[in-house]
Amino acid sequence: MGFSGFDIAIIVLVFLVIILLFKGIKTVPQGYNYTVERFGRYTKTLTPGLNIINPIFERIGAKMNMMEQVLDVPSQEIITRDNAIVGVDGIAFFQILNAAQAAYQVSGLQNAILNLTMTNIRTVMGSMDLDELLSNRDAINERLLRVVDEAAHPWGIKITRVEIKDINPPANLVESMGRQMMAERDKRAQILAAEGLKQSQILEAEGRREAAFRDAEARERSAEAEARATQVVSEAIAKGDVQAINYFVAQKYTEALAKIGSSSNNKIVLMPFEASSLIGSLGGIGEIAREVFKGDGPSGGQRQSTRPPLVRPTDN
């Protein structure tokens, strides 16, 4: 039994419908967006999942990766503001937010981002001194991120991070920096040593001043005590008390003898005086002590002395 022309047409039509269905059903994986073009013009964006297009008039344009991507920035030489030549490399992180803009606003997206990043690295770092480059890396990264993200915004791209990986000055410059660092540390050490010496001298001077003040105060009190004793003896003499004179003379006498006897240069001491004079002075001291003890005794009676009577020496 043969097929008629109508049957063949039906079979061909069914076959074409199956082919169109297979060509019109599009599965977009997670993390990607597909652009759809109708007669070469962008019409819509396919999101992840099952999508259907008209395979006769429409086709898939660009398959855009919507995940965050990493772009390695190769090393390049930069001349700083103080004319130092350094090698710098980095890394950039970006994410496509609008698939249509990323596909149709710029040609060669990654190459455009790479050149934009390298250019801004030279611009930003070339306006700084070498010391600023080495000590303000976070500020450089922040400034680069702001500038590159603003430039790439019309492309439907978000620059999430721009990081400077390595800054490599020339070897002779590194050696000079090492010598400078050692000189700075030596300078700080010398300043600290000078400050320590200054503080020690100040403390020593304050100690000497305090000691001198204490010595002066002690001499002042000793002089006051001596003056008081002299005043008391003078008042006793004025009242006609001969024993006070004996006490005063005996005290000075014994002090002089003590100084002569304690001298290390004299082994034999010749004393050209009469011993009876010293004994008489000591007797005067005893009389004064007796009168004082009698004055301090109880009023009911006389205190009986247990000491032997003093014998006034007679002059030979």
PDB file of C-alpha atoms in Angstrom:
ATOM      1  CA  MET A   1       0.000   0.000   0.000  1.00  0.00           C
ATOM      2  CA  GLY A   2       1.617   3.221  -1.119  1.00  0.00           C
ATOM      3  CA  PHE A   3       1.560   6.683   0.488  1.00  0.00           C
ATOM      4  CA  SER A   4      -0.317   9.426  -1.175  1.00  0.00           C
ATOM      5  CA  GLY A   5       1.064  12.905  -1.572  1.00  0.00           C
ATOM      6  CA  PHE A   6      -1.077  14.163   1.305  1.00  0.00           C
ATOM      7  CA  ASP A   7       0.302  11.552   3.682  1.00  0.00           C
ATOM      8  CA  ILE A   8       3.849  12.459   2.790  1.00  0.00           C
ATOM      9  CA  ALA A   9       3.089  16.135   3.397  1.00  0.00           C
ATOM     10  CA  ILE A  10       1.659  15.352   6.849  1.00  0.00           C
ATOM     11  CA  ILE A  11       4.714  13.332   7.784  1.00  0.00           C
ATOM     12  CA  VAL A  12       7.062  16.081   6.659  1.00  0.00           C
ATOM     13  CA  LEU A  13       5.010  18.665   8.568  1.00  0.00           C
ATOM     14  CA  VAL A  14       5.146  16.626  11.784  1.00  0.00           C
ATOM     15  CA  PHE A  15       8.877  16.146  11.372  1.00  0.00           C
ATOM     16  CA  LEU A  16       9.381  19.897  10.930  1.00  0.00           C
ATOM     17  CA  VAL A  17       7.284  20.645  14.010  1.00  0.00           C
ATOM     18  CA  ILE A  18       9.421  18.281  16.105  1.00  0.00           C
ATOM     19  CA  ILE A  19      12.606  19.901  14.827  1.00  0.00           C
ATOM     20  CA  LEU A  20      11.223  23.388  15.579  1.00  0.00           C
ATOM     21  CA  LEU A  21      10.265  22.336  19.079  1.00  0.00           C
ATOM     22  CA  PHE A  22      13.765  21.024  19.768  1.00  0.00           C
ATOM     23  CA  LYS A  23      15.294  24.171  18.349  1.00  0.00           C
ATOM     24  CA  GLY A  24      12.889  26.492  20.191  1.00  0.00           C
ATOM     25  CA  ILE A  25      13.303  24.994  23.678  1.00  0.00           C
ATOM     26  CA  LYS A  26      16.365  26.452  25.414  1.00  0.00           C
ATOM     27  CA  THR A  27      17.728  25.434  28.818  1.00  0.00           C
ATOM     28  CA  VAL A  28      19.798  28.094  30.551  1.00  0.00           C
ATOM     29  CA  PRO A  29      22.121  26.805  33.331  1.00  0.00           C
ATOM     30  CA  GLN A  30      22.315  28.430  36.731  1.00  0.00           C
ATOM     31  CA  GLY A  31      24.626  31.434  36.845  1.00  0.00           C
ATOM     32  CA  TYR A  32      24.186  32.343  33.184  1.00  0.00           C
ATOM     33  CA  ASN A  33      21.932  34.617  31.140  1.00  0.00           C
ATOM     34  CA  TYR A  34      21.361  34.302  27.402  1.00  0.00           C
ATOM     35  CA  THR A  35      20.452  37.198  25.137  1.00  0.00           C
ATOM     36  CA  VAL A  36      17.903  36.645  22.347  1.00  0.00           C
ATOM     37  CA  GLU A  37      18.172  38.404  18.980  1.00  0.00           C
ATOM     38  CA  ARG A  38      15.436  38.745  16.388  1.00  0.00           C
ATOM     39  CA  PHE A  39      16.788  39.476  12.932  1.00  0.00           C
ATOM     40  CA  GLY A  40      20.071  40.496  14.605  1.00  0.00           C
ATOM     41  CA  ARG A  41      18.479  42.883  17.127  1.00  0.00           C
ATOM     42  CA  TYR A  42      18.376  42.279  20.877  1.00  0.00           C
ATOM     43  CA  THR A  43      14.868  41.512  22.128  1.00  0.00           C
ATOM     44  CA  LYS A  44      15.064  39.811  25.552  1.00  0.00           C
ATOM     45  CA  THR A  45      17.217  37.941  28.069  1.00  0.00           C
ATOM     46  CA  LEU A  46      16.712  34.324  29.022  1.00  0.00           C
ATOM     47  CA  THR A  47      17.136  33.544  32.723  1.00  0.00           C
ATOM     48  CA  PRO A  48      18.235  30.172  34.186  1.00  0.00           C
ATOM     49  CA  GLY A  49      15.743  27.375  33.574  1.00  0.00           C
ATOM     50  CA  LEU A  50      13.539  26.246  30.636  1.00  0.00           C
ATOM     51  CA  ASN A  51      12.817  28.904  28.010  1.00  0.00           C
ATOM     52  CA  ILE A  52      11.069  28.843  24.606  1.00  0.00           C
ATOM     53  CA  ILE A  53      11.967  31.018  21.652  1.00  0.00           C
ATOM     54  CA  ASN A  54      10.821  31.218  18.052  1.00  0.00           C
ATOM     55  CA  PRO A  55      13.577  29.367  16.211  1.00  0.00           C
ATOM     56  CA  ILE A  56      12.491  30.767  12.854  1.00  0.00           C
ATOM     57  CA  PHE A  57      12.891  34.466  13.705  1.00  0.00           C
ATOM     58  CA  GLU A  58      14.971  34.387  16.924  1.00  0.00           C
ATOM     59  CA  ARG A  59      18.315  33.034  17.919  1.00  0.00           C
ATOM     60  CA  ILE A  60      20.619  33.034  20.963  1.00  0.00           C
ATOM     61  CA  GLY A  61      22.958  36.032  20.896  1.00  0.00           C
ATOM     62  CA  ALA A  62      25.447  36.035  23.820  1.00  0.00           C
ATOM     63  CA  LYS A  63      25.852  33.646  26.730  1.00  0.00           C
ATOM     64  CA  MET A  64      26.877  35.775  29.693  1.00  0.00           C
ATOM     65  CA  ASN A  65      28.343  34.447  32.922  1.00  0.00           C
ATOM     66  CA  MET A  66      26.549  36.244  35.776  1.00  0.00           C
ATOM     67  CA  MET A  67      28.776  34.884  38.557  1.00  0.00           C
ATOM     68  CA  GLU A  68      31.582  36.884  40.148  1.00  0.00           C
ATOM     69  CA  GLN A  69      34.746  36.480  38.113  1.00  0.00           C
ATOM     70  CA  VAL A  70      38.442  37.001  38.800  1.00  0.00           C
ATOM     71  CA  LEU A  71      40.722  38.887  36.441  1.00  0.00           C
ATOM     72  CA  ASP A  72      44.484  38.705  36.929  1.00  0.00           C
ATOM     73  CA  VAL A  73      46.226  42.028  36.281  1.00  0.00           C
ATOM     74  CA  PRO A  74      49.750  41.397  34.925  1.00  0.00           C
ATOM     75  CA  SER A  75      52.811  43.177  36.284  1.00  0.00           C
ATOM     76  CA  GLN A  76      53.668  46.595  34.869  1.00  0.00           C
ATOM     77  CA  GLU A  77      56.221  49.291  35.618  1.00  0.00           C
ATOM     78  CA  ILE A  78      55.011  52.526  37.158  1.00  0.00           C
ATOM     79  CA  ILE A  79      56.877  55.805  37.669  1.00  0.00           C
ATOM     80  CA  THR A  80      55.894  57.395  40.969  1.00  0.00           C
ATOM     81  CA  ARG A  81      55.696  61.124  41.684  1.00  0.00           C
ATOM     82  CA  ASP A  82      59.230  61.099  43.106  1.00  0.00           C
ATOM     83  CA  ASN A  83      60.536  59.369  39.931  1.00  0.00           C
ATOM     84  CA  ALA A  84      60.926  55.884  41.419  1.00  0.00           C
ATOM     85  CA  ILE A  85      60.282  52.974  39.042  1.00  0.00           C
ATOM     86  CA  VAL A  86      58.387  50.088  40.657  1.00  0.00           C
ATOM     87  CA  GLY A  87      56.798  46.914  39.334  1.00  0.00           C
ATOM     88  CA  VAL A  88      53.135  46.457  40.294  1.00  0.00           C
ATOM     89  CA  ASP A  89      50.650  43.660  39.695  1.00  0.00           C
ATOM     90  CA  GLY A  90      47.172  43.103  41.013  1.00  0.00           C
ATOM     91  CA  ILE A  91      43.863  41.307  40.780  1.00  0.00           C
ATOM     92  CA  ALA A  92      40.317  42.465  40.020  1.00  0.00           C
ATOM     93  CA  PHE A  93      36.935  40.920  40.866  1.00  0.00           C
ATOM     94  CA  PHE A  94      33.856  41.815  38.832  1.00  0.00           C
ATOM     95  CA  GLN A  95      30.290  40.647  38.304  1.00  0.00           C
ATOM     96  CA  ILE A  96      27.897  41.191  35.403  1.00  0.00           C
ATOM     97  CA  LEU A  97      24.611  42.726  36.544  1.00  0.00           C
ATOM     98  CA  ASN A  98      23.045  43.435  33.146  1.00  0.00           C
ATOM     99  CA  ALA A  99      23.688  40.821  30.461  1.00  0.00           C
ATOM    100  CA  ALA A 100      22.445  42.977  27.597  1.00  0.00           C
ATOM    101  CA  GLN A 101      24.685  45.932  28.452  1.00  0.00           C
ATOM    102  CA  ALA A 102      27.705  43.675  29.002  1.00  0.00           C
ATOM    103  CA  ALA A 103      27.078  42.003  25.645  1.00  0.00           C
ATOM    104  CA  TYR A 104      26.293  45.026  23.468  1.00  0.00           C
ATOM    105  CA  GLN A 105      27.909  48.077  25.166  1.00  0.00           C
ATOM    106  CA  VAL A 106      31.507  46.899  24.953  1.00  0.00           C
ATOM    107  CA  SER A 107      33.436  44.536  22.748  1.00  0.00           C
ATOM    108  CA  GLY A 108      35.748  42.123  24.523  1.00  0.00           C
ATOM    109  CA  LEU A 109      34.521  42.604  28.080  1.00  0.00           C
ATOM    110  CA  GLN A 110      37.430  41.072  30.023  1.00  0.00           C
ATOM    111  CA  ASN A 111      40.038  42.794  27.865  1.00  0.00           C
ATOM    112  CA  ALA A 112      38.283  46.114  28.408  1.00  0.00           C
ATOM    113  CA  ILE A 113      38.178  45.620  32.183  1.00  0.00           C
ATOM    114  CA  LEU A 114      41.849  44.583  32.213  1.00  0.00           C
ATOM    115  CA  ASN A 115      43.026  47.634  30.274  1.00  0.00           C
ATOM    116  CA  LEU A 116      40.819  49.934  32.325  1.00  0.00           C
ATOM    117  CA  THR A 117      42.268  48.556  35.564  1.00  0.00           C
ATOM    118  CA  MET A 118      45.888  48.779  34.393  1.00  0.00           C
ATOM    119  CA  THR A 119      45.418  52.341  33.196  1.00  0.00           C
ATOM    120  CA  ASN A 120      43.907  53.481  36.466  1.00  0.00           C
ATOM    121  CA  ILE A 121      46.632  51.713  38.448  1.00  0.00           C
ATOM    122  CA  ARG A 122      49.226  53.779  36.590  1.00  0.00           C
ATOM    123  CA  THR A 123      47.174  56.944  37.107  1.00  0.00           C
ATOM    124  CA  VAL A 124      46.506  56.468  40.813  1.00  0.00           C
ATOM    125  CA  MET A 125      49.901  55.150  41.851  1.00  0.00           C
ATOM    126  CA  GLY A 126      51.808  57.536  39.580  1.00  0.00           C
ATOM    127  CA  SER A 127      50.369  60.473  41.541  1.00  0.00           C
ATOM    128  CA  MET A 128      51.855  59.228  44.824  1.00  0.00           C
ATOM    129  CA  ASP A 129      55.320  59.041  46.341  1.00  0.00           C
ATOM    130  CA  LEU A 130      57.053  55.726  46.918  1.00  0.00           C
ATOM    131  CA  ASP A 131      56.633  55.937  50.685  1.00  0.00           C
ATOM    132  CA  GLU A 132      52.901  56.462  50.205  1.00  0.00           C
ATOM    133  CA  LEU A 133      52.688  53.436  47.911  1.00  0.00           C
ATOM    134  CA  LEU A 134      54.354  51.192  50.475  1.00  0.00           C
ATOM    135  CA  SER A 135      52.393  52.417  53.488  1.00  0.00           C
ATOM    136  CA  ASN A 136      48.914  53.212  52.080  1.00  0.00           C
ATOM    137  CA  ARG A 137      47.995  50.082  50.154  1.00  0.00           C
ATOM    138  CA  ASP A 138      44.452  50.004  51.543  1.00  0.00           C
ATOM    139  CA  ALA A 139      43.847  53.585  50.426  1.00  0.00           C
ATOM    140  CA  ILE A 140      45.168  52.722  46.947  1.00  0.00           C
ATOM    141  CA  ASN A 141      42.853  49.723  46.678  1.00  0.00           C
ATOM    142  CA  GLU A 142      39.862  51.796  47.767  1.00  0.00           C
ATOM    143  CA  ARG A 143      40.622  54.563  45.287  1.00  0.00           C
ATOM    144  CA  LEU A 144      41.169  52.105  42.431  1.00  0.00           C
ATOM    145  CA  LEU A 145      37.897  50.333  43.218  1.00  0.00           C
ATOM    146  CA  ARG A 146      35.952  53.595  43.152  1.00  0.00           C
ATOM    147  CA  VAL A 147      37.492  54.817  39.875  1.00  0.00           C
ATOM    148  CA  VAL A 148      37.287  51.522  37.947  1.00  0.00           C
ATOM    149  CA  ASP A 149      33.753  50.742  39.147  1.00  0.00           C
ATOM    150  CA  GLU A 150      32.539  54.162  38.051  1.00  0.00           C
ATOM    151  CA  ALA A 151      34.125  53.720  34.603  1.00  0.00           C
ATOM    152  CA  ALA A 152      32.692  50.215  34.107  1.00  0.00           C
ATOM    153  CA  HIS A 153      29.166  51.058  35.287  1.00  0.00           C
ATOM    154  CA  PRO A 154      27.789  51.781  31.742  1.00  0.00           C
ATOM    155  CA  TRP A 155      28.785  48.246  30.771  1.00  0.00           C
ATOM    156  CA  GLY A 156      26.394  46.710  33.282  1.00  0.00           C
ATOM    157  CA  ILE A 157      29.297  45.511  35.436  1.00  0.00           C
ATOM    158  CA  LYS A 158      29.950  45.824  39.145  1.00  0.00           C
ATOM    159  CA  ILE A 159      33.624  45.896  40.164  1.00  0.00           C
ATOM    160  CA  THR A 160      33.575  44.296  43.603  1.00  0.00           C
ATOM    161  CA  ARG A 161      37.282  44.456  44.513  1.00  0.00           C
ATOM    162  CA  VAL A 162      40.586  45.685  43.137  1.00  0.00           C
ATOM    163  CA  GLU A 163      43.659  44.519  45.069  1.00  0.00           C
ATOM    164  CA  ILE A 164      47.348  45.358  44.584  1.00  0.00           C
ATOM    165  CA  LYS A 165      49.263  42.114  45.085  1.00  0.00           C
ATOM    166  CA  ASP A 166      52.923  43.091  44.896  1.00  0.00           C
ATOM    167  CA  ILE A 167      54.924  46.322  44.753  1.00  0.00           C
ATOM    168  CA  ASN A 168      58.500  45.577  43.706  1.00  0.00           C
ATOM    169  CA  PRO A 169      60.987  48.481  43.859  1.00  0.00           C
ATOM    170  CA  PRO A 170      64.396  48.047  42.183  1.00  0.00           C
ATOM    171  CA  ALA A 171      67.140  46.273  44.147  1.00  0.00           C
ATOM    172  CA  ASN A 172      69.266  49.415  44.610  1.00  0.00           C
ATOM    173  CA  LEU A 173      66.233  51.290  45.893  1.00  0.00           C
ATOM    174  CA  VAL A 174      65.470  48.501  48.373  1.00  0.00           C
ATOM    175  CA  GLU A 175      69.067  48.678  49.616  1.00  0.00           C
ATOM    176  CA  SER A 176      68.817  52.453  50.044  1.00  0.00           C
ATOM    177  CA  MET A 177      65.576  52.043  51.939  1.00  0.00           C
ATOM    178  CA  GLY A 178      67.275  49.539  54.244  1.00  0.00           C
ATOM    179  CA  ARG A 179      70.086  51.971  55.008  1.00  0.00           C
ATOM    180  CA  GLN A 180      67.567  54.737  55.607  1.00  0.00           C
ATOM    181  CA  MET A 181      65.631  52.518  58.003  1.00  0.00           C
ATOM    182  CA  MET A 182      68.796  51.638  59.940  1.00  0.00           C
ATOM    183  CA  ALA A 183      69.776  55.316  60.147  1.00  0.00           C
ATOM    184  CA  GLU A 184      66.332  56.207  61.426  1.00  0.00           C
ATOM    185  CA  ARG A 185      66.488  53.498  64.071  1.00  0.00           C
ATOM    186  CA  ASP A 186      69.973  54.634  65.153  1.00  0.00           C
ATOM    187  CA  LYS A 187      68.667  58.174  65.409  1.00  0.00           C
ATOM    188  CA  ARG A 188      65.779  57.060  67.601  1.00  0.00           C
ATOM    189  CA  ALA A 189      68.133  55.054  69.807  1.00  0.00           C
ATOM    190  CA  GLN A 190      70.416  58.059  70.270  1.00  0.00           C
ATOM    191  CA  ILE A 191      67.446  60.283  71.100  1.00  0.00           C
ATOM    192  CA  LEU A 192      66.213  57.790  73.678  1.00  0.00           C
ATOM    193  CA  ALA A 193      69.697  57.521  75.213  1.00  0.00           C
ATOM    194  CA  ALA A 194      69.976  61.318  75.405  1.00  0.00           C
ATOM    195  CA  GLU A 195      66.546  61.552  77.001  1.00  0.00           C
ATOM    196  CA  GLY A 196      67.545  58.909  79.564  1.00  0.00           C
ATOM    197  CA  LEU A 197      70.788  60.751  80.390  1.00  0.00           C
ATOM    198  CA  LYS A 198      68.877  64.006  80.732  1.00  0.00           C
ATOM    199  CA  GLN A 199      66.352  62.462  83.098  1.00  0.00           C
ATOM    200  CA  SER A 200      69.082  60.859  85.192  1.00  0.00           C
ATOM    201  CA  GLN A 201      70.943  64.180  85.475  1.00  0.00           C
ATOM    202  CA  ILE A 202      67.732  65.943  86.446  1.00  0.00           C
ATOM    203  CA  LEU A 203      66.998  63.363  89.119  1.00  0.00           C
ATOM    204  CA  GLU A 204      70.579  63.527  90.391  1.00  0.00           C
ATOM    205  CA  ALA A 205      70.413  67.330  90.589  1.00  0.00           C
ATOM    206  CA  GLU A 206      67.105  67.147  92.421  1.00  0.00           C
ATOM    207  CA  GLY A 207      68.645  64.653  94.845  1.00  0.00           C
ATOM    208  CA  ARG A 208      71.598  66.950  95.511  1.00  0.00           C
ATOM    209  CA  ARG A 209      69.240  69.868  96.021  1.00  0.00           C
ATOM    210  CA  GLU A 210      67.120  67.901  98.470  1.00  0.00           C
ATOM    211  CA  ALA A 211      70.240  66.704 100.340  1.00  0.00           C
ATOM    212  CA  ALA A 212      71.571  70.250 100.548  1.00  0.00           C
ATOM    213  CA  PHE A 213      68.218  71.441 101.840  1.00  0.00           C
ATOM    214  CA  ARG A 214      68.197  68.714 104.485  1.00  0.00           C
ATOM    215  CA  ASP A 215      71.771  69.520 105.524  1.00  0.00           C
ATOM    216  CA  ALA A 216      70.983  73.211 105.765  1.00  0.00           C
ATOM    217  CA  GLU A 217      67.904  72.446 107.829  1.00  0.00           C
ATOM    218  CA  ALA A 218      69.945  70.227 110.169  1.00  0.00           C
ATOM    219  CA  ARG A 219      72.623  72.917 110.568  1.00  0.00           C
ATOM    220  CA  GLU A 220      69.923  75.475 111.211  1.00  0.00           C
ATOM    221  CA  ARG A 221      68.347  73.373 113.933  1.00  0.00           C
ATOM    222  CA  SER A 222      71.787  72.659 115.447  1.00  0.00           C
ATOM    223  CA  ALA A 223      72.565  76.362 115.440  1.00  0.00           C
ATOM    224  CA  GLU A 224      69.201  77.102 117.059  1.00  0.00           C
ATOM    225  CA  ALA A 225      69.889  74.515 119.743  1.00  0.00           C
ATOM    226  CA  GLU A 226      73.388  75.941 120.323  1.00  0.00           C
ATOM    227  CA  ALA A 227      71.992  79.450 120.499  1.00  0.00           C
ATOM    228  CA  ARG A 228      69.335  78.310 122.934  1.00  0.00           C
ATOM    229  CA  ALA A 229      71.920  76.645 125.138  1.00  0.00           C
ATOM    230  CA  THR A 230      74.115  79.743 125.060  1.00  0.00           C
ATOM    231  CA  GLN A 231      71.100  81.878 125.939  1.00  0.00           C
ATOM    232  CA  VAL A 232      70.255  79.674 128.917  1.00  0.00           C
ATOM    233  CA  VAL A 233      73.840  79.803 130.168  1.00  0.00           C
ATOM    234  CA  SER A 234      73.949  83.576 129.650  1.00  0.00           C
ATOM    235  CA  GLU A 235      70.757  84.015 131.640  1.00  0.00           C
ATOM    236  CA  ALA A 236      72.175  81.836 134.424  1.00  0.00           C
ATOM    237  CA  ILE A 237      75.363  83.894 134.468  1.00  0.00           C
ATOM    238  CA  ALA A 238      73.347  87.075 134.537  1.00  0.00           C
ATOM    239  CA  LYS A 239      71.575  85.755 137.633  1.00  0.00           C
ATOM    240  CA  GLY A 240      74.937  85.089 139.289  1.00  0.00           C
ATOM    241  CA  ASP A 241      74.904  81.289 138.974  1.00  0.00           C
ATOM    242  CA  VAL A 242      78.594  80.281 138.922  1.00  0.00           C
ATOM    243  CA  GLN A 243      77.742  76.602 138.411  1.00  0.00           C
ATOM    244  CA  ALA A 244      76.355  77.394 134.966  1.00  0.00           C
ATOM    245  CA  ILE A 245      79.702  78.838 133.963  1.00  0.00           C
ATOM    246  CA  ASN A 246      81.435  75.703 135.177  1.00  0.00           C
ATOM    247  CA  TYR A 247      78.995  73.537 133.231  1.00  0.00           C
ATOM    248  CA  PHE A 248      79.526  75.460 130.014  1.00  0.00           C
ATOM    249  CA  VAL A 249      83.326  75.447 130.330  1.00  0.00           C
ATOM    250  CA  ALA A 250      83.411  71.744 131.226  1.00  0.00           C
ATOM    251  CA  GLN A 251      81.258  70.850 128.227  1.00  0.00           C
ATOM    252  CA  LYS A 252      83.558  72.665 125.805  1.00  0.00           C
ATOM    253  CA  TYR A 253      86.564  71.224 127.619  1.00  0.00           C
ATOM    254  CA  THR A 254      85.396  67.623 127.252  1.00  0.00           C
ATOM    255  CA  GLU A 255      84.429  68.127 123.599  1.00  0.00           C
ATOM    256  CA  ALA A 256      87.931  69.396 122.846  1.00  0.00           C
ATOM    257  CA  LEU A 257      89.485  66.438 124.666  1.00  0.00           C
ATOM    258  CA  ALA A 258      87.309  64.024 122.723  1.00  0.00           C
ATOM    259  CA  LYS A 259      88.423  65.507 119.411  1.00  0.00           C
ATOM    260  CA  ILE A 260      92.093  65.366 120.421  1.00  0.00           C
ATOM    261  CA  GLY A 261      91.803  61.783 121.641  1.00  0.00           C
ATOM    262  CA  SER A 262      90.018  60.560 118.479  1.00  0.00           C
ATOM    263  CA  SER A 263      92.605  62.006 116.117  1.00  0.00           C
ATOM    264  CA  SER A 264      94.343  59.276 114.073  1.00  0.00           C
ATOM    265  CA  ASN A 265      97.529  61.314 113.664  1.00  0.00           C
ATOM    266  CA  ASN A 266      98.319  61.614 117.365  1.00  0.00           C
ATOM    267  CA  LYS A 267      99.416  58.577 119.309  1.00  0.00           C
ATOM    268  CA  ILE A 268     100.584  60.547 122.412  1.00  0.00           C
ATOM    269  CA  VAL A 269      98.565  63.528 123.647  1.00  0.00           C
ATOM    270  CA  LEU A 270     100.219  66.170 125.848  1.00  0.00           C
ATOM    271  CA  MET A 271      97.664  68.101 127.856  1.00  0.00           C
ATOM    272  CA  PRO A 272      99.159  71.341 129.268  1.00  0.00           C
ATOM    273  CA  PHE A 273      96.456  72.040 131.855  1.00  0.00           C
ATOM    274  CA  GLU A 274      95.711  71.283 135.467  1.00  0.00           C
ATOM    275  CA  ALA A 275      93.535  68.269 136.014  1.00  0.00           C
ATOM    276  CA  SER A 276      91.973  69.906 139.035  1.00  0.00           C
ATOM    277  CA  SER A 277      90.384  72.521 136.779  1.00  0.00           C
ATOM    278  CA  LEU A 278      88.521  69.840 134.826  1.00  0.00           C
ATOM    279  CA  ILE A 279      87.487  68.155 138.078  1.00  0.00           C
ATOM    280  CA  GLY A 280      86.195  71.461 139.414  1.00  0.00           C
ATOM    281  CA  SER A 281      84.165  71.928 136.254  1.00  0.00           C
ATOM    282  CA  LEU A 282      82.717  68.451 136.643  1.00  0.00           C
ATOM    283  CA  GLY A 283      81.863  69.326 140.217  1.00  0.00           C
ATOM    284  CA  GLY A 284      79.944  72.312 138.988  1.00  0.00           C
ATOM    285  CA  ILE A 285      77.997  70.046 136.659  1.00  0.00           C
ATOM    286  CA  GLY A 286      77.168  67.807 139.621  1.00  0.00           C
ATOM    287  CA  GLU A 287      75.898  70.759 141.668  1.00  0.00           C
ATOM    288  CA  ILE A 288      73.616  71.813 138.837  1.00  0.00           C
ATOM    289  CA  ALA A 289      72.256  68.270 138.475  1.00  0.00           C
ATOM    290  CA  ARG A 290      71.646  68.058 142.236  1.00  0.00           C
ATOM    291  CA  GLU A 291      69.692  71.283 142.262  1.00  0.00           C
ATOM    292  CA  VAL A 292      67.630  70.127 139.308  1.00  0.00           C
ATOM    293  CA  PHE A 293      66.795  66.786 140.944  1.00  0.00           C
ATOM    294  CA  LYS A 294      65.837  68.586 144.187  1.00  0.00           C
ATOM    295  CA  GLY A 295      63.527  70.849 142.236  1.00  0.00           C
ATOM    296  CA  ASP A 296      61.781  67.886 140.577  1.00  0.00           C
ATOM    297  CA  GLY A 297      61.237  65.939 143.846  1.00  0.00           C
ATOM    298  CA  PRO A 298      57.878  65.628 145.703  1.00  0.00           C
ATOM    299  CA  SER A 299      56.732  68.550 147.815  1.00  0.00           C
ATOM    300  CA  GLY A 300      56.201  66.418 150.939  1.00  0.00           C
ATOM    301  CA  GLY A 301      59.879  65.926 151.653  1.00  0.00           C
ATOM    302  CA  GLN A 302      63.393  65.951 150.398  1.00  0.00           C
ATOM    303  CA  ARG A 303      64.591  63.180 148.065  1.00  0.00           C
ATOM    304  CA  GLN A 304      67.516  61.423 149.594  1.00  0.00           C
ATOM    305  CA  SER A 305      70.384  61.077 147.201  1.00  0.00           C
ATOM    306  CA  THR A 306      72.066  57.737 146.927  1.00  0.00           C
ATOM    307  CA  ARG A 307      75.102  59.244 145.204  1.00  0.00           C
ATOM    308  CA  PRO A 308      78.307  59.964 147.171  1.00  0.00           C
ATOM    309  CA  PRO A 309      78.900  63.599 148.007  1.00  0.00           C
ATOM    310  CA  LEU A 310      80.763  65.640 145.468  1.00  0.00           C
ATOM    311  CA  VAL A 311      84.153  66.905 146.600  1.00  0.00           C
ATOM    312  CA  ARG A 312      85.004  70.340 145.282  1.00  0.00           C
ATOM    313  CA  PRO A 313      88.630  70.261 144.213  1.00  0.00           C
ATOM    314  CA  THR A 314      91.003  72.838 145.585  1.00  0.00           C
ATOM    315  CA  ASP A 315      93.522  74.656 143.503  1.00  0.00           C
ATOM    316  CA  ASN A 316      97.095  73.577 144.092  1.00  0.00           C
TER     317      ASN A 316
END
